Structures are given as structure tokens and as C-alpha cells.
PDB file of C-alpha atoms and ligand atoms in Angstrom:
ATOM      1  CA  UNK I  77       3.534 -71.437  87.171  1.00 93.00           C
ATOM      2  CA  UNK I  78       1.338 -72.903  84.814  1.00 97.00           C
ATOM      3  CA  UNK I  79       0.832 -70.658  81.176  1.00 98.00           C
ATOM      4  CA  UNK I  80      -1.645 -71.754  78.290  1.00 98.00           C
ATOM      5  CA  UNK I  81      -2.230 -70.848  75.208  1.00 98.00           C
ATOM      6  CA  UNK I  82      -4.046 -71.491  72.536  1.00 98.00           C
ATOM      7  CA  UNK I  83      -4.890 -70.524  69.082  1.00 97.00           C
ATOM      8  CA  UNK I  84      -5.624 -71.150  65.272  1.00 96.00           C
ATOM      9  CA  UNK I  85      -2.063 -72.183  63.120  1.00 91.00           C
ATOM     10  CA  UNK I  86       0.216 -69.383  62.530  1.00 89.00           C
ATOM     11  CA  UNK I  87      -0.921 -67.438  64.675  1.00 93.00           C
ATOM     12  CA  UNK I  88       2.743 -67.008  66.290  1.00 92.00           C
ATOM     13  CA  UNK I  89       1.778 -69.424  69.364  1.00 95.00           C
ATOM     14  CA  UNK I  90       4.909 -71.939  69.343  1.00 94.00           C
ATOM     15  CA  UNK I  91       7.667 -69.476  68.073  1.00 94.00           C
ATOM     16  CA  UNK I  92       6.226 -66.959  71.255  1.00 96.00           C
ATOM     17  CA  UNK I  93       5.587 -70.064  73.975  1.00 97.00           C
ATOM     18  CA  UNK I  94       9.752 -70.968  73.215  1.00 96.00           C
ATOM     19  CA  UNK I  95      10.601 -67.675  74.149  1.00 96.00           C
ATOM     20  CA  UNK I  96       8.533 -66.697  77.093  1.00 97.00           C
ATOM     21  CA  UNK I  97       9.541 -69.992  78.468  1.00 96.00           C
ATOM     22  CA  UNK I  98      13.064 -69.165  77.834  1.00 95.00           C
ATOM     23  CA  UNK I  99      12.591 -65.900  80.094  1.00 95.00           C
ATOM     24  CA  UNK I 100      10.518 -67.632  82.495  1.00 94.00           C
ATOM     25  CA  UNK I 101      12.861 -70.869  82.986  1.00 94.00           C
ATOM     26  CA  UNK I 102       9.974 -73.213  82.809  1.00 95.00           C
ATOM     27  CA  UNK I 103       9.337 -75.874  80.482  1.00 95.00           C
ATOM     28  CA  UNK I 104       7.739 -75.515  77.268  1.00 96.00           C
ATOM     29  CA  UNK I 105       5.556 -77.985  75.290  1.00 96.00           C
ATOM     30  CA  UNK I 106       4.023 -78.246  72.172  1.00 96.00           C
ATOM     31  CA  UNK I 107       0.639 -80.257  72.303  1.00 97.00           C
ATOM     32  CA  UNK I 108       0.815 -80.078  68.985  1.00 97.00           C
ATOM     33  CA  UNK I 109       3.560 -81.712  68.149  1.00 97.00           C
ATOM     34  CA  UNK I 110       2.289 -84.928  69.977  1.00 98.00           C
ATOM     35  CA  UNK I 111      -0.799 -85.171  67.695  1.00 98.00           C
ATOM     36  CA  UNK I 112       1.511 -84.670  64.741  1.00 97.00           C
ATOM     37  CA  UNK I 113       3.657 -87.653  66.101  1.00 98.00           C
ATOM     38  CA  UNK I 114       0.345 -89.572  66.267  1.00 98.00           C
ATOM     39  CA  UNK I 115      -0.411 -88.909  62.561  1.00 98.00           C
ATOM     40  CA  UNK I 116       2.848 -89.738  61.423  1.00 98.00           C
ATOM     41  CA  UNK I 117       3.108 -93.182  63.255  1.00 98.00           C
ATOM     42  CA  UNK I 118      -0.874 -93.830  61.568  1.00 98.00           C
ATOM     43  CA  UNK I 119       1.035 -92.897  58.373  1.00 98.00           C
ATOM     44  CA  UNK I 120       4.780 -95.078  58.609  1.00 97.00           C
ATOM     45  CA  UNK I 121       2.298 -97.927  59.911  1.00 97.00           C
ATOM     46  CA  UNK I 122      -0.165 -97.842  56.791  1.00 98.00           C
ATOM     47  CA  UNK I 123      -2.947 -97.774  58.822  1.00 98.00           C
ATOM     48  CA  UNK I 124      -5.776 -96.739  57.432  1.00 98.00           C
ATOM     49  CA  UNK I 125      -7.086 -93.167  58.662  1.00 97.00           C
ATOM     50  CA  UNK I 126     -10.572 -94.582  58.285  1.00 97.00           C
ATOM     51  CA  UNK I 127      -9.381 -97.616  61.281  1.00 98.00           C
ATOM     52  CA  UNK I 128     -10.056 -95.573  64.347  1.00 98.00           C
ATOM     53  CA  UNK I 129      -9.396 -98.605  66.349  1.00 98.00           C
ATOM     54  CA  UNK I 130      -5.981 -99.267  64.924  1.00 98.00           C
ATOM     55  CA  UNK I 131      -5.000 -95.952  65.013  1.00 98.00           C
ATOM     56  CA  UNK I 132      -6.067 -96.251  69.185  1.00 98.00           C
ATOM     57  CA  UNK I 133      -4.216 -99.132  69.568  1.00 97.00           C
ATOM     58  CA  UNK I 134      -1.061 -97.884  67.754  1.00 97.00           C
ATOM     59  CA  UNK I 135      -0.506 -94.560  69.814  1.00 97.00           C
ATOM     60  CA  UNK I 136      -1.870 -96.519  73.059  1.00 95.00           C
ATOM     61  CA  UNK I 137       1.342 -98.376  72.714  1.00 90.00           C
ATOM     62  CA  UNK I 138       3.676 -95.992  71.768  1.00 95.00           C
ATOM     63  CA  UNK I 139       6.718 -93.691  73.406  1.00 95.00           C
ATOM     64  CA  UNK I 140       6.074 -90.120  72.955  1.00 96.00           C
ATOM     65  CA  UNK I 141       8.985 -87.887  74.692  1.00 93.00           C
ATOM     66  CA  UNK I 142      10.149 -84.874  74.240  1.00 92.00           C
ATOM     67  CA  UNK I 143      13.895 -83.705  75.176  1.00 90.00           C
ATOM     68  CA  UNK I 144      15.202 -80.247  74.933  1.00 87.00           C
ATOM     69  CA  UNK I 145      11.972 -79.362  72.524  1.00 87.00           C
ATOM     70  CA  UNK I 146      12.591 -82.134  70.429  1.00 94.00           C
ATOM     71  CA  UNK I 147      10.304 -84.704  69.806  1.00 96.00           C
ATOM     72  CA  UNK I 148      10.703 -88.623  70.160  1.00 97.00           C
ATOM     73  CA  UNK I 149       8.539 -91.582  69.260  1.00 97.00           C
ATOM     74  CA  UNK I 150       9.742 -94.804  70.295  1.00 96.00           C
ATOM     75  CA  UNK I 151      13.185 -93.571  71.193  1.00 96.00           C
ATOM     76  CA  UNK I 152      13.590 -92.180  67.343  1.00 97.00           C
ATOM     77  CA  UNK I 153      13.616 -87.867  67.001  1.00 98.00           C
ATOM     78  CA  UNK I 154      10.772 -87.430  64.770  1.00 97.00           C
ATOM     79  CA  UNK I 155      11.080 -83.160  65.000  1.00 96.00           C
ATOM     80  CA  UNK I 156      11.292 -82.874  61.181  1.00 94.00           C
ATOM     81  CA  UNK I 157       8.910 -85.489  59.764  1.00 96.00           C
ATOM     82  CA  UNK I 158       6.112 -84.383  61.685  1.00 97.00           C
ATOM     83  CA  UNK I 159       6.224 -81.296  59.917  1.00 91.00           C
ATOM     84  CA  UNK I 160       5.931 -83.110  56.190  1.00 90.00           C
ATOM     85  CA  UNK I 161       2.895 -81.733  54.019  1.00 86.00           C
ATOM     86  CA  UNK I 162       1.400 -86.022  54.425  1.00 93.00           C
ATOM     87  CA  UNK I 163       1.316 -85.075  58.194  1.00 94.00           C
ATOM     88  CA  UNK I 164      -0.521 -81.901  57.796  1.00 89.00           C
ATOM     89  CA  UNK I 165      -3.108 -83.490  55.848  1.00 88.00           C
ATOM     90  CA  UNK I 166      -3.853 -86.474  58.048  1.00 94.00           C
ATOM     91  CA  UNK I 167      -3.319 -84.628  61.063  1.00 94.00           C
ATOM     92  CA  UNK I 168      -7.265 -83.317  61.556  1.00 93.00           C
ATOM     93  CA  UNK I 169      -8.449 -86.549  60.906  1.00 95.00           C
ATOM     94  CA  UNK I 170      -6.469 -87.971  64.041  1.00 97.00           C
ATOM     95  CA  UNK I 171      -6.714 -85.566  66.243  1.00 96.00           C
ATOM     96  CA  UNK I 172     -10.597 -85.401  66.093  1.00 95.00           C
ATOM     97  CA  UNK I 173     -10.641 -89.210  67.403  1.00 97.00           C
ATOM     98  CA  UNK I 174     -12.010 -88.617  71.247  1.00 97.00           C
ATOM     99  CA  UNK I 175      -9.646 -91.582  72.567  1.00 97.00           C
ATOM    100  CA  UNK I 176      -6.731 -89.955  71.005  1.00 98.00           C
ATOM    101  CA  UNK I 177      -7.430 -86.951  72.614  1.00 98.00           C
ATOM    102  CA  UNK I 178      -8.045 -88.301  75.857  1.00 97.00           C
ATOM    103  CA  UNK I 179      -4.756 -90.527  75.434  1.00 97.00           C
ATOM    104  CA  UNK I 180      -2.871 -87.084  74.580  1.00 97.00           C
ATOM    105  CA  UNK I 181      -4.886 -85.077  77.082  1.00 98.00           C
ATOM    106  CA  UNK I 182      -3.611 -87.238  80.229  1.00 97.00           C
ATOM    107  CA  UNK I 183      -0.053 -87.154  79.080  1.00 95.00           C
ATOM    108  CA  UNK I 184       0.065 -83.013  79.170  1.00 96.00           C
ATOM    109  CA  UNK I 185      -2.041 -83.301  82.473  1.00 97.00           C
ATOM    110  CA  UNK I 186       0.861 -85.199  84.006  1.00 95.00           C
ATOM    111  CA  UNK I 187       3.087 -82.932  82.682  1.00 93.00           C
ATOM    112  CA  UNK I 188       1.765 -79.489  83.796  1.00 93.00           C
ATOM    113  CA  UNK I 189       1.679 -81.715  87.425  1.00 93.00           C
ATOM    114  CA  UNK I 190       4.704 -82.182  87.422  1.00 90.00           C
ATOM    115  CA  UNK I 191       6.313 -79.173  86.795  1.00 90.00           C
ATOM    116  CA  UNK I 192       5.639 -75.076  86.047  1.00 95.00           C
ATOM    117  CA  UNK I 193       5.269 -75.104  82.142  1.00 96.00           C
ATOM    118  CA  UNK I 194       4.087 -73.007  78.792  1.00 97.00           C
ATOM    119  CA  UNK I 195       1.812 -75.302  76.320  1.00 98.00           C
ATOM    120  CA  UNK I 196       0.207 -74.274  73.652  1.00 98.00           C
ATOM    121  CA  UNK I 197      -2.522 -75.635  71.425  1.00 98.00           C
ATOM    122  CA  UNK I 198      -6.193 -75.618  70.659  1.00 98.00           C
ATOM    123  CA  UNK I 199      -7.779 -77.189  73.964  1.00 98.00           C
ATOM    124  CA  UNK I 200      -5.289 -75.820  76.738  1.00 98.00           C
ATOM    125  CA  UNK I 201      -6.922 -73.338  77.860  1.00 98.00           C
ATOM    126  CA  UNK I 202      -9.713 -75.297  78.386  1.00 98.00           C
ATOM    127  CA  UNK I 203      -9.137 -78.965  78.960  1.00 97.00           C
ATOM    128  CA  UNK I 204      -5.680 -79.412  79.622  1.00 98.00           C
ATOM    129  CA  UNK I 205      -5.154 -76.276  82.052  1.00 98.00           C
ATOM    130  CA  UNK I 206      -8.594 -75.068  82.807  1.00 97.00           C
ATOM    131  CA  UNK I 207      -6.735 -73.821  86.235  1.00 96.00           C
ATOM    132  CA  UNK I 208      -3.730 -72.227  84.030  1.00 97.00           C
ATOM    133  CA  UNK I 209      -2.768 -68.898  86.363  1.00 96.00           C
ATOM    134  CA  UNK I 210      -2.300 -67.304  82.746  1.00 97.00           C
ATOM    135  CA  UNK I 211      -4.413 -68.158  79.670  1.00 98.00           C
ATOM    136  CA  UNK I 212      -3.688 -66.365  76.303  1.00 98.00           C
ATOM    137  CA  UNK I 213      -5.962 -66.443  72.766  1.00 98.00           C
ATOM    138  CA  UNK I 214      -3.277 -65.390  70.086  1.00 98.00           C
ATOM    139  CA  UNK I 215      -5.432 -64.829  66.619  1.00 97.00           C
ATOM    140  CA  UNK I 216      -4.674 -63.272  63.469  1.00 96.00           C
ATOM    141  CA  UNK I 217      -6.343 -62.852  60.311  1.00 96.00           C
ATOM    142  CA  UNK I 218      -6.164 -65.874  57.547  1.00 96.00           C
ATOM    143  CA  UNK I 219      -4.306 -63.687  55.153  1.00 95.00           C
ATOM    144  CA  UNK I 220      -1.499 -62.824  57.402  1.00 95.00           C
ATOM    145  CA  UNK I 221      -1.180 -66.277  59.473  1.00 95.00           C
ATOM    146  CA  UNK I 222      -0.722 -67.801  55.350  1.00 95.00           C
ATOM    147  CA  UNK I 223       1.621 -64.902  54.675  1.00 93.00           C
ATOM    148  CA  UNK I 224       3.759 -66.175  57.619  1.00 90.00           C
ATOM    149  CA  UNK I 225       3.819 -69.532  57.012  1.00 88.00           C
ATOM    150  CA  UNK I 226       4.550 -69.209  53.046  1.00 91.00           C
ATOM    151  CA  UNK I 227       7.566 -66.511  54.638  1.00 90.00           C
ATOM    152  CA  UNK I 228       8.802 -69.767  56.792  1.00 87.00           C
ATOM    153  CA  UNK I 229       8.146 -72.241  54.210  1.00 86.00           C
ATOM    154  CA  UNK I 230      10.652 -70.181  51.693  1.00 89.00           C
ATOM    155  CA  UNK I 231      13.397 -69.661  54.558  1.00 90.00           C
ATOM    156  CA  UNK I 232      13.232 -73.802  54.164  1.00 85.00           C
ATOM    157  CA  UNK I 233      13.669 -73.415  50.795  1.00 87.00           C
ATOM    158  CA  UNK I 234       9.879 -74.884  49.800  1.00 82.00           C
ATOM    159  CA  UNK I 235       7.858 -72.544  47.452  1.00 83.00           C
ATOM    160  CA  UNK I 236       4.159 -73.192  47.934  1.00 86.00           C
ATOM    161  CA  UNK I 237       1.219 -71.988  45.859  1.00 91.00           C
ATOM    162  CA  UNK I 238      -0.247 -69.305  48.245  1.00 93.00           C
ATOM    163  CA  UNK I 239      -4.101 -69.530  47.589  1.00 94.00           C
ATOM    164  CA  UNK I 240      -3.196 -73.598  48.347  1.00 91.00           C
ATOM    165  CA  UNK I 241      -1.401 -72.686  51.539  1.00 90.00           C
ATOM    166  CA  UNK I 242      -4.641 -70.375  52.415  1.00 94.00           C
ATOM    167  CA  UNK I 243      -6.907 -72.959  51.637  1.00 93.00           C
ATOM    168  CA  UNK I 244      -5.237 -75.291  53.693  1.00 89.00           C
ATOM    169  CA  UNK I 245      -5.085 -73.508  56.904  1.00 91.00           C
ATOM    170  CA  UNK I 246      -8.891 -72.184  56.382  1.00 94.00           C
ATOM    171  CA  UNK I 247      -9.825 -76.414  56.506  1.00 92.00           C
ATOM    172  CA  UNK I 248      -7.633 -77.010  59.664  1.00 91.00           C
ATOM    173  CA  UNK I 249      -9.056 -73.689  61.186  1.00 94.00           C
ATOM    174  CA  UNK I 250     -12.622 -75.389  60.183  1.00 94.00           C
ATOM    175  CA  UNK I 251     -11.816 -78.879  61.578  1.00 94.00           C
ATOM    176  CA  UNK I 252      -9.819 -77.428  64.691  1.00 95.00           C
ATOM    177  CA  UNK I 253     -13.286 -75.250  65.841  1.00 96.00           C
ATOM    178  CA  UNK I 254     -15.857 -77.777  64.577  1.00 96.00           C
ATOM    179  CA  UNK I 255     -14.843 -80.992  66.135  1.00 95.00           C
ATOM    180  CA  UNK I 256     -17.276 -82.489  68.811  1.00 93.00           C
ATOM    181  CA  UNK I 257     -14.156 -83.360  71.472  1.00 94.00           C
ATOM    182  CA  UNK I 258     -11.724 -80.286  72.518  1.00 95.00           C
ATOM    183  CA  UNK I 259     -12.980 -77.535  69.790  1.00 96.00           C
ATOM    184  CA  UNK I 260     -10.797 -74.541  69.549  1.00 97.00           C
ATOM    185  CA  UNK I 261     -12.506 -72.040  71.455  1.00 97.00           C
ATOM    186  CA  UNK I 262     -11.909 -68.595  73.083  1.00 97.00           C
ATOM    187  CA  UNK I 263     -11.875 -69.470  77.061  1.00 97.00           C
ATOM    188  CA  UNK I 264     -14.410 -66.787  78.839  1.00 95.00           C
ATOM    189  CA  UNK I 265     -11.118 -66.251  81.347  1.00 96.00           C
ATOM    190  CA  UNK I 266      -7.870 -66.094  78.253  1.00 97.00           C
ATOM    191  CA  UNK I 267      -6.228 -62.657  77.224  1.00 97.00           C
ATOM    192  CA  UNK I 268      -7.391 -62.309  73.286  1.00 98.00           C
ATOM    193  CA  UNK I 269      -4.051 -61.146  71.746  1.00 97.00           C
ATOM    194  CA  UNK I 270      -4.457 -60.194  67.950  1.00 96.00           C
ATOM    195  CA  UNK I 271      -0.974 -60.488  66.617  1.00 95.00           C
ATOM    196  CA  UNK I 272      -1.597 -59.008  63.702  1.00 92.00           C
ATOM    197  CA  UNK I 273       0.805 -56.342  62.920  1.00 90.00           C
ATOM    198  CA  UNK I 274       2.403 -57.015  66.128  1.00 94.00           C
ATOM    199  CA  UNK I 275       6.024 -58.409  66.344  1.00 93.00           C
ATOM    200  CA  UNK I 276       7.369 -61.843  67.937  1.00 94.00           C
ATOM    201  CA  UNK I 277       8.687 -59.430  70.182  1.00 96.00           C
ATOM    202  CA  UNK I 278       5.842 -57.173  70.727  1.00 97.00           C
ATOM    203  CA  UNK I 279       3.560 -59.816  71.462  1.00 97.00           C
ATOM    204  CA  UNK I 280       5.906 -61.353  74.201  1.00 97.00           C
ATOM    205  CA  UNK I 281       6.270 -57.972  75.505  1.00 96.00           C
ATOM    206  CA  UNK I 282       2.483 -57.451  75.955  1.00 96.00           C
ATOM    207  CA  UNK I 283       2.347 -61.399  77.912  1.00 97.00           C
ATOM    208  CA  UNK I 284       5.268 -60.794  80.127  1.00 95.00           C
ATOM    209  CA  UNK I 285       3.058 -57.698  80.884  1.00 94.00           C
ATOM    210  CA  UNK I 286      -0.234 -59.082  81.638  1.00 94.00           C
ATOM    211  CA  UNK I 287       2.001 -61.559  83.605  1.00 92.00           C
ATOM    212  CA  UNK I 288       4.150 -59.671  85.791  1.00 85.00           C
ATOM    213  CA  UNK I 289       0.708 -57.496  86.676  1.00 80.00           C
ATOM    214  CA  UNK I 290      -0.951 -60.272  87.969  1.00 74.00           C
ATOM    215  CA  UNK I 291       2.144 -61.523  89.978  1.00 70.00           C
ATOM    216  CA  UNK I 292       2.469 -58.047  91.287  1.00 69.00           C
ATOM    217  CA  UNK I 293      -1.422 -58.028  92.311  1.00 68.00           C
ATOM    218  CA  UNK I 294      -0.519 -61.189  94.538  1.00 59.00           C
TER     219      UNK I 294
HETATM  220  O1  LIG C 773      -0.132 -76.518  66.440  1.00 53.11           O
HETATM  221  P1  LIG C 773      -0.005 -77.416  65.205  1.00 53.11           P
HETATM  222  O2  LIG C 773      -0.415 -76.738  63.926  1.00 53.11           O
HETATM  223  O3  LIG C 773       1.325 -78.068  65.093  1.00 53.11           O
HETATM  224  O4  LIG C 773      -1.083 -78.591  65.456  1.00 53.11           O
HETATM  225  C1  LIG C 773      -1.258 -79.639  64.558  1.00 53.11           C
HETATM  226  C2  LIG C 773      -2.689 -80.119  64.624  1.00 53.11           C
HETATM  227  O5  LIG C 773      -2.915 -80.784  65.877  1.00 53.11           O
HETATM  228  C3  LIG C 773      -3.754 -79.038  64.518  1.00 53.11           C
HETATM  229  O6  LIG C 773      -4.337 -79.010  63.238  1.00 53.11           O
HETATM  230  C4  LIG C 773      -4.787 -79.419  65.516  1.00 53.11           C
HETATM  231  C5  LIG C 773      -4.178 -80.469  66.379  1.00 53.11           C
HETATM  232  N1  LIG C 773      -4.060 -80.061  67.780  1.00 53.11           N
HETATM  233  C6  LIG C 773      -5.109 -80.354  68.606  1.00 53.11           C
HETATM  234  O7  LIG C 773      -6.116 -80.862  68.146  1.00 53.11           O
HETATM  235  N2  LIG C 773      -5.024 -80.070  69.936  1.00 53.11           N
HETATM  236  C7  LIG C 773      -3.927 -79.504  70.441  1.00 53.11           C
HETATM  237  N3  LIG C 773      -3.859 -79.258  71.761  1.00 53.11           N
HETATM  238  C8  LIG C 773      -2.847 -79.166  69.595  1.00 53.11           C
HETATM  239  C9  LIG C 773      -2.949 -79.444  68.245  1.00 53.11           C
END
């Protein structure tokens, strides 16, 4: 069973993937997690984010595996500095590089070959998976995908200035649907899910739905 989905940041896609793939018992993996790993090897290396052809080279050669949802690059779990505000920053500028992509976008092909599996991201739907047997859009308005994240960000412990936090995921929503290579789209074929004022648990609810009617169509 192959399940994609894809979305804008915060709009509950990784939290929601974990679960379903929980109930499912398939494999879940977060495509986003291996361009933040590419970021933050640019970053620990010094390379410039200007030297596309360093960058290349760099994540070319590296290790990127992932075991029991964490992440690993070069054998070292890299789970929480991916998530660091430098990351988050840099991250659009590496993730718009086509031969990164491409580099990335063979890996989760391989992958969802090998095995029945949840991703989610912004091109799954449509590059990755384009033959997903479930495809899911999960949106929410800005305000409430920045009221989420500043709600996670204090459960860490991290106060953050909220018209910032806004302003930040407005640019990655901006970069993330106006890059040339794998745009965030909505896929013609993906169930739109607004998950605005919906729970984790309602929104899971209205997948394993949509799921278990097209299994029961078969
Ligand atoms: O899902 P996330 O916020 O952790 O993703 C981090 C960044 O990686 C996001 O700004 C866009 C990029 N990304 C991508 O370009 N393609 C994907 N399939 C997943 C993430």
C-alpha cells in the first residue's frame, strides 16, 4: 500500500502520517527530513549556499538512513539538529537545487519499491508516488498552521515572536509553490483535507475513511 501526502508546513502532515502508519503497520517517511539533513550537512561543512556544485557533491556522497523514524547522516542521528532555526532558513535554498531533488527523489522511489509506506512532503503526490493508491492535500490557513507551531515551539520551551514565526512560514510556503523543480501543488487525483479546526484525530479519522472505502470498492 503506497499513501502520499503532501502539504504546506504545519499543516499537521508528519504528526498524522506517524499515526496512520502506526494503524496501518507500514512504514512511514518523512521526505522532509532528508532535505533538512541536506541543509544541515551544507551548514556543519561551511559550504557556501551560493556553491550549488559543492553542495551536489557533498550530499552525492553522503549516508542518509533513517531507523525507527529517526534520522542518520553518515552513521550520526541528526533528528534534533535538523530542526535548528539555521536549518530552517537554509533549507529552501537547498531544496530548490534540481540535482538535489533528483538525488532525494530516487532515494524515496526506492523506498516506496521496496516496501508499502506513508511519505509526506511537497512533491509526493506528484513525483515521488504519482501511482500512490491514496493521495491526500492537508492545508490550513497561515494563521492557524503559525498558531501550531508557536504551541509546539513553547512545549520545547522556545518562545518565538509570532508575526516572525508567520512571516517565516509565509516565505517557505512562497519558495515551496514557486520553485521551477517539484513545486508544491494540489495533485488533480489527492483528497484536499482542510485541517483547520479539525483534530489530529479527526483528520486521521476522515483518511482511514476515504481509505477503507476505496479498499472496500476493490
Ligand atoms: O516538511 P518540512 O517542513 O520538514 O520540510 C522542510 C523543507 O524541505 C520544506 O521547506 C520544503 C522541503 N521539502 C521539499 O522540498 N520536498 C519534500 N518532499 C519535502 C520537503
Amino acid at each position: 500500500m503506497k499513501i502520499a501526502v503532501d502539504g504546506p508546513a504545519g499543516a499537521g502532515k508528519s504528526t498524522i502520517s506517524k499515526i496512520l502508519a502506526g494503524k496501518l503497520k507500514i512504514n512511514y517517511l518523512d521526505t522532509g527530513a532528508m532535505y533538512r539533513a541536506a541543509t544541515y550537512l551544507t551548514l556543519v561543512k561551511k559550504i557556501a549556499l551560493e556553491d550549488s556544485s559543492a553542495i551536489i557533491n557533498a550530499v552525492k556522497d553522503c549516508d542518509i538512513d533513517f531507523i525507527d523514524n529517526e534520522i542518520f547522516l553518515n552513521g550520526n542521528n541528526v533528528s534534533e539538529q535538523i530542526r535548528s532555526p539555521e536549518v530552517n532558513k537554509a533549507v529552501a535554498v537547498i531544496s530548490r537545487i534540481p540535482e538535489i531533488r533528483d538525488i532525494m527523489v530516487a532515494k524515496q522511489k526506492k523506498i516506496a519499491e521496496k516496501s508499502s509506506v506513508i511519505m509526506d512532503g511537497r512533491d509526493i503526490t506528484t513525483i515521488v508516488m504519482p501511482d500512490a493508491d491514496y493521495k491526500f492535500y492537508l492545508d490550513a490557513p497561515i494563521d492557524i498552521r503559525a498558531e501550531r507551531r508557536f504551541e509546539e515551539l513553547k512545549a520545547k520551551g522556545s518562545l518565538v515572536d509570532m508575526e516572525e514565526l508567520k512571516g517565516d512560514i509565509a516565505k517557505r510556503d512562497f519558495e515551496d509553490k514557486n520553485r521551477e523543480t517539484g513545486p508544491l501543488v494540489v495533485a488533480g487525483d489527492a483528497n484536499v483535507i482542510d485541517t483547520s479546526g479539525l483534530s489530529i484525530d479527526e483528520v486521521t479519522e476522515r483518511m482511514l475513511n476515504i481509505i477503507v472505502k476505496k479498499v472496500n470498492r476493490l
